[in-house]
Amino acid sequence: MENPVLLFPQLNISASKDKSYYKVMKSTVKEEPNKASKPGAKQKRNRLSLLLQKSELHEAEHLGKPTDLTKASSVSPEEAMKWGESFDKLLSQKDGLDAFTKFLKTEFSEENIEFWIACEDYKKSKTTNELFPKAKSIYETFIRKDAPKEVNLDFKTKEVTSQNIEQPVLTTFDAAQNTVYRLMEQDSYPRFLRSDLYLNLVKGRNPGRPTLRRRSRSFTVNDFQGVRPDFTIWQ
């Protein structure tokens, strides 16, 4: 019979090895959640792709493209063609005025048509009590220096208009309105007739808001600048 004293040390050694193995396994299990919590390269690429898509969408929305043209889309091609006969014909039609206003917004010059509309409304005033507040509002919005929607007027016209504000009458803004009208007729109106907005109406196409198509993009090294590599995924 073997000496039991010799067997017990072996058992103790085996037990100590088991405990060491258990400790290693336990520490490994504790570290696994930490590894899982760190975003991997694939997750980072997904986040970067999402940021790029949001950036492209934000950019597309700020390119000055036509937005709400559903109202103008009901215009028949025949009616739209009449707008090309003269600038006065265009402004005399409500749908034409709306379409032209939307076009000027794409060029960031809508203050011209807004001023013209304000003057038309001003001339419809029926009492002298209506003239003064309207005249002051138009002057503060469109005429005075550094006005929020200042229109482009020559020095003489601006001076005469500023003087007329003190005692406003129905013709107070006539000179300024005519100046802005000629500017739109000679500059903005020809571009409107060449614009996609107008040509689509003439062709009977829906000029509504263009669909933003999701663009596929190949990633390059530059796309990952500033992203720190995570080598733990290879361990």
Short mmCIF file of C-alpha atoms in Angstrom, two decimals:
data_model
loop_
_atom_site.label_atom_id
_atom_site.label_comp_id
_atom_site.label_asym_id
_atom_site.label_seq_id
_atom_site.Cartn_x
_atom_site.Cartn_y
_atom_site.Cartn_z
CA MET A 1 0.00 0.00 0.00
CA GLU A 2 1.30 3.39 -0.99
CA ASN A 3 2.16 5.89 1.65
CA PRO A 4 -0.88 8.17 2.14
CA VAL A 5 1.44 10.95 3.12
CA LEU A 6 2.76 11.03 -0.45
CA LEU A 7 -0.74 11.18 -1.91
CA PHE A 8 -1.98 14.17 0.07
CA PRO A 9 0.64 16.63 -1.21
CA GLN A 10 -0.34 15.70 -4.77
CA LEU A 11 -3.97 16.38 -3.93
CA ASN A 12 -3.06 19.70 -2.36
CA ILE A 13 -1.04 20.67 -5.40
CA SER A 14 -3.93 19.74 -7.69
CA ALA A 15 -6.31 21.73 -5.59
CA SER A 16 -4.08 24.78 -5.70
CA LYS A 17 -3.89 24.47 -9.46
CA ASP A 18 -7.68 24.29 -9.66
CA LYS A 19 -8.00 27.40 -7.54
CA SER A 20 -5.52 29.25 -9.74
CA TYR A 21 -7.40 28.13 -12.84
CA TYR A 22 -10.67 29.24 -11.27
CA LYS A 23 -9.22 32.66 -10.49
CA VAL A 24 -7.99 33.08 -14.05
CA MET A 25 -11.38 32.07 -15.46
CA LYS A 26 -13.20 34.37 -13.04
CA SER A 27 -11.04 37.36 -13.98
CA THR A 28 -11.56 36.56 -17.65
CA VAL A 29 -15.33 36.51 -17.20
CA LYS A 30 -15.21 39.88 -15.45
CA GLU A 31 -13.22 41.40 -18.28
CA GLU A 32 -15.61 40.21 -20.99
CA PRO A 33 -18.34 42.80 -20.25
CA ASN A 34 -15.74 45.57 -20.43
CA LYS A 35 -14.68 44.38 -23.85
CA ALA A 36 -18.27 44.15 -24.99
CA SER A 37 -18.98 47.69 -23.81
CA LYS A 38 -16.25 49.15 -26.01
CA PRO A 39 -17.49 50.05 -29.49
CA GLY A 40 -15.86 47.97 -32.19
CA ALA A 41 -14.64 49.17 -35.57
CA LYS A 42 -17.89 48.13 -37.22
CA GLN A 43 -19.94 50.10 -34.72
CA LYS A 44 -17.75 53.16 -35.25
CA ARG A 45 -18.18 52.88 -39.01
CA ASN A 46 -21.96 52.74 -38.55
CA ARG A 47 -21.89 55.85 -36.39
CA LEU A 48 -19.71 57.69 -38.89
CA SER A 49 -22.00 56.67 -41.74
CA LEU A 50 -25.01 58.00 -39.82
CA LEU A 51 -23.27 61.31 -39.18
CA LEU A 52 -22.38 61.64 -42.86
CA GLN A 53 -25.97 60.97 -43.90
CA LYS A 54 -27.27 63.60 -41.47
CA SER A 55 -24.70 66.07 -42.76
CA GLU A 56 -25.74 65.45 -46.38
CA LEU A 57 -29.41 65.85 -45.48
CA HIS A 58 -28.71 69.07 -43.61
CA GLU A 59 -26.69 70.37 -46.56
CA ALA A 60 -29.39 69.47 -49.06
CA GLU A 61 -31.99 71.35 -47.03
CA HIS A 62 -29.84 74.52 -47.05
CA LEU A 63 -29.03 74.69 -50.75
CA GLY A 64 -31.96 77.02 -51.43
CA LYS A 65 -33.93 74.43 -53.35
CA PRO A 66 -37.71 74.95 -53.79
CA THR A 67 -39.60 73.53 -50.87
CA ASP A 68 -43.39 73.70 -50.79
CA LEU A 69 -44.58 73.97 -54.38
CA THR A 70 -47.65 71.77 -54.08
CA LYS A 71 -49.91 74.76 -54.63
CA ALA A 72 -48.15 75.80 -57.81
CA SER A 73 -48.26 72.23 -59.11
CA SER A 74 -52.02 72.64 -59.78
CA VAL A 75 -51.25 75.26 -62.43
CA SER A 76 -51.96 74.11 -65.97
CA PRO A 77 -49.17 74.34 -68.59
CA GLU A 78 -51.33 76.75 -70.60
CA GLU A 79 -51.66 79.13 -67.65
CA ALA A 80 -47.94 78.91 -66.88
CA MET A 81 -47.10 79.78 -70.50
CA LYS A 82 -49.07 83.04 -70.17
CA TRP A 83 -46.68 84.13 -67.42
CA GLY A 84 -43.97 84.29 -70.05
CA GLU A 85 -45.84 86.98 -72.01
CA SER A 86 -44.91 89.78 -69.59
CA PHE A 87 -43.79 90.41 -66.04
CA ASP A 88 -47.01 92.25 -65.32
CA LYS A 89 -48.97 89.19 -66.48
CA LEU A 90 -47.02 87.03 -64.06
CA LEU A 91 -47.65 89.26 -61.03
CA SER A 92 -51.31 89.76 -61.87
CA GLN A 93 -51.98 86.03 -61.37
CA LYS A 94 -51.97 84.75 -57.78
CA ASP A 95 -50.38 81.43 -58.73
CA GLY A 96 -47.81 83.27 -60.81
CA LEU A 97 -46.99 85.57 -57.92
CA ASP A 98 -46.62 82.59 -55.59
CA ALA A 99 -44.33 80.73 -58.00
CA PHE A 100 -42.17 83.82 -58.57
CA THR A 101 -41.92 84.41 -54.81
CA LYS A 102 -40.74 80.84 -54.27
CA PHE A 103 -38.18 81.29 -57.04
CA LEU A 104 -36.81 84.48 -55.44
CA LYS A 105 -36.41 82.58 -52.17
CA THR A 106 -34.06 80.19 -53.93
CA GLU A 107 -31.98 83.23 -54.89
CA PHE A 108 -32.25 84.79 -51.41
CA SER A 109 -33.79 87.97 -52.86
CA GLU A 110 -37.40 87.58 -51.71
CA GLU A 111 -37.26 91.00 -50.03
CA ASN A 112 -37.92 92.60 -53.44
CA ILE A 113 -41.24 90.90 -54.04
CA GLU A 114 -42.22 91.23 -50.38
CA PHE A 115 -41.64 94.98 -50.61
CA TRP A 116 -43.67 95.19 -53.82
CA ILE A 117 -46.56 93.26 -52.19
CA ALA A 118 -46.41 95.50 -49.11
CA CYS A 119 -46.67 98.58 -51.33
CA GLU A 120 -49.67 97.13 -53.16
CA ASP A 121 -51.38 96.51 -49.83
CA TYR A 122 -50.44 100.00 -48.64
CA LYS A 123 -52.17 101.62 -51.63
CA LYS A 124 -55.38 99.81 -50.71
CA SER A 125 -55.64 101.74 -47.42
CA LYS A 126 -59.02 103.46 -47.15
CA THR A 127 -58.35 105.94 -44.35
CA THR A 128 -55.49 108.22 -43.39
CA ASN A 129 -55.32 106.49 -40.03
CA GLU A 130 -54.19 103.32 -41.79
CA LEU A 131 -51.44 105.04 -43.76
CA PHE A 132 -49.10 106.11 -40.98
CA PRO A 133 -48.59 102.74 -39.21
CA LYS A 134 -48.28 100.92 -42.55
CA ALA A 135 -45.86 103.51 -43.92
CA LYS A 136 -43.71 103.29 -40.80
CA SER A 137 -43.66 99.49 -40.93
CA ILE A 138 -42.64 99.44 -44.61
CA TYR A 139 -39.94 102.03 -44.03
CA GLU A 140 -38.48 100.22 -41.01
CA THR A 141 -38.55 96.85 -42.76
CA PHE A 142 -37.40 97.71 -46.29
CA ILE A 143 -36.18 101.31 -46.69
CA ARG A 144 -34.06 102.57 -43.82
CA LYS A 145 -30.34 101.88 -43.73
CA ASP A 146 -29.53 98.39 -42.44
CA ALA A 147 -33.20 97.42 -42.43
CA PRO A 148 -33.75 93.69 -41.91
CA LYS A 149 -35.01 93.34 -45.52
CA GLU A 150 -33.46 96.42 -47.08
CA VAL A 151 -34.13 96.69 -50.82
CA ASN A 152 -31.65 98.08 -53.33
CA LEU A 153 -32.57 101.71 -54.02
CA ASP A 154 -30.54 104.57 -55.45
CA PHE A 155 -29.65 107.44 -53.11
CA LYS A 156 -32.15 109.91 -54.56
CA THR A 157 -35.12 107.53 -54.39
CA LYS A 158 -34.30 106.56 -50.83
CA GLU A 159 -34.01 110.20 -49.75
CA VAL A 160 -37.32 111.21 -51.33
CA THR A 161 -39.08 108.21 -49.81
CA SER A 162 -37.62 108.93 -46.37
CA GLN A 163 -38.91 112.51 -46.53
CA ASN A 164 -42.38 111.42 -47.64
CA ILE A 165 -42.71 109.19 -44.58
CA GLU A 166 -43.27 112.25 -42.38
CA GLN A 167 -46.62 112.90 -44.05
CA PRO A 168 -47.55 109.64 -45.79
CA VAL A 169 -49.99 109.55 -48.69
CA LEU A 170 -51.05 106.78 -51.05
CA THR A 171 -48.18 107.61 -53.46
CA THR A 172 -45.45 107.72 -50.80
CA PHE A 173 -43.72 104.54 -52.00
CA ASP A 174 -44.47 104.79 -55.74
CA ALA A 175 -40.92 105.78 -56.75
CA ALA A 176 -39.32 103.05 -54.64
CA GLN A 177 -41.84 100.45 -55.78
CA ASN A 178 -41.25 101.28 -59.45
CA THR A 179 -37.49 101.00 -58.96
CA VAL A 180 -37.77 97.55 -57.41
CA TYR A 181 -40.30 96.49 -60.05
CA ARG A 182 -37.89 97.36 -62.88
CA LEU A 183 -35.07 95.58 -61.10
CA MET A 184 -37.08 92.35 -60.85
CA GLU A 185 -38.39 92.70 -64.42
CA GLN A 186 -34.94 93.13 -65.94
CA ASP A 187 -32.97 90.80 -63.69
CA SER A 188 -35.01 88.19 -61.80
CA TYR A 189 -37.85 87.65 -64.26
CA PRO A 190 -35.68 86.39 -67.17
CA ARG A 191 -33.95 83.93 -64.83
CA PHE A 192 -37.32 82.74 -63.56
CA LEU A 193 -38.40 81.91 -67.12
CA ARG A 194 -35.24 79.81 -67.52
CA SER A 195 -35.54 78.09 -64.15
CA ASP A 196 -36.48 74.44 -63.65
CA LEU A 197 -39.35 75.59 -61.46
CA TYR A 198 -41.03 77.42 -64.35
CA LEU A 199 -40.05 74.98 -67.11
CA ASN A 200 -41.49 72.06 -65.13
CA LEU A 201 -44.79 73.92 -64.83
CA VAL A 202 -44.88 74.58 -68.57
CA LYS A 203 -44.16 70.90 -69.26
CA GLY A 204 -46.83 69.78 -66.81
CA ARG A 205 -44.36 68.22 -64.39
CA ASN A 206 -44.73 68.28 -60.63
CA PRO A 207 -42.20 70.82 -59.35
CA GLY A 208 -42.53 69.65 -55.77
CA ARG A 209 -39.69 69.11 -53.39
CA PRO A 210 -37.06 66.82 -54.91
CA THR A 211 -36.62 63.46 -53.23
CA LEU A 212 -33.42 63.26 -51.24
CA ARG A 213 -31.82 60.05 -52.44
CA ARG A 214 -29.56 58.23 -50.04
CA ARG A 215 -26.10 58.22 -51.56
CA SER A 216 -23.82 55.22 -51.13
CA ARG A 217 -20.35 56.17 -50.12
CA SER A 218 -17.06 54.31 -50.04
CA PHE A 219 -14.99 54.96 -46.96
CA THR A 220 -11.41 56.13 -47.28
CA VAL A 221 -8.62 56.78 -44.84
CA ASN A 222 -9.68 60.42 -44.55
CA ASP A 223 -13.11 59.34 -43.33
CA PHE A 224 -11.54 57.82 -40.23
CA GLN A 225 -9.30 60.69 -39.26
CA GLY A 226 -9.70 61.41 -35.57
CA VAL A 227 -11.06 57.89 -34.84
CA ARG A 228 -8.77 56.03 -32.45
CA PRO A 229 -8.22 52.34 -33.35
CA ASP A 230 -9.58 49.72 -30.98
CA PHE A 231 -7.10 46.82 -30.96
CA THR A 232 -9.02 44.88 -28.32
CA ILE A 233 -11.22 43.39 -31.03
CA TRP A 234 -8.21 41.35 -32.24
CA GLN A 235 -7.43 39.93 -28.80
#
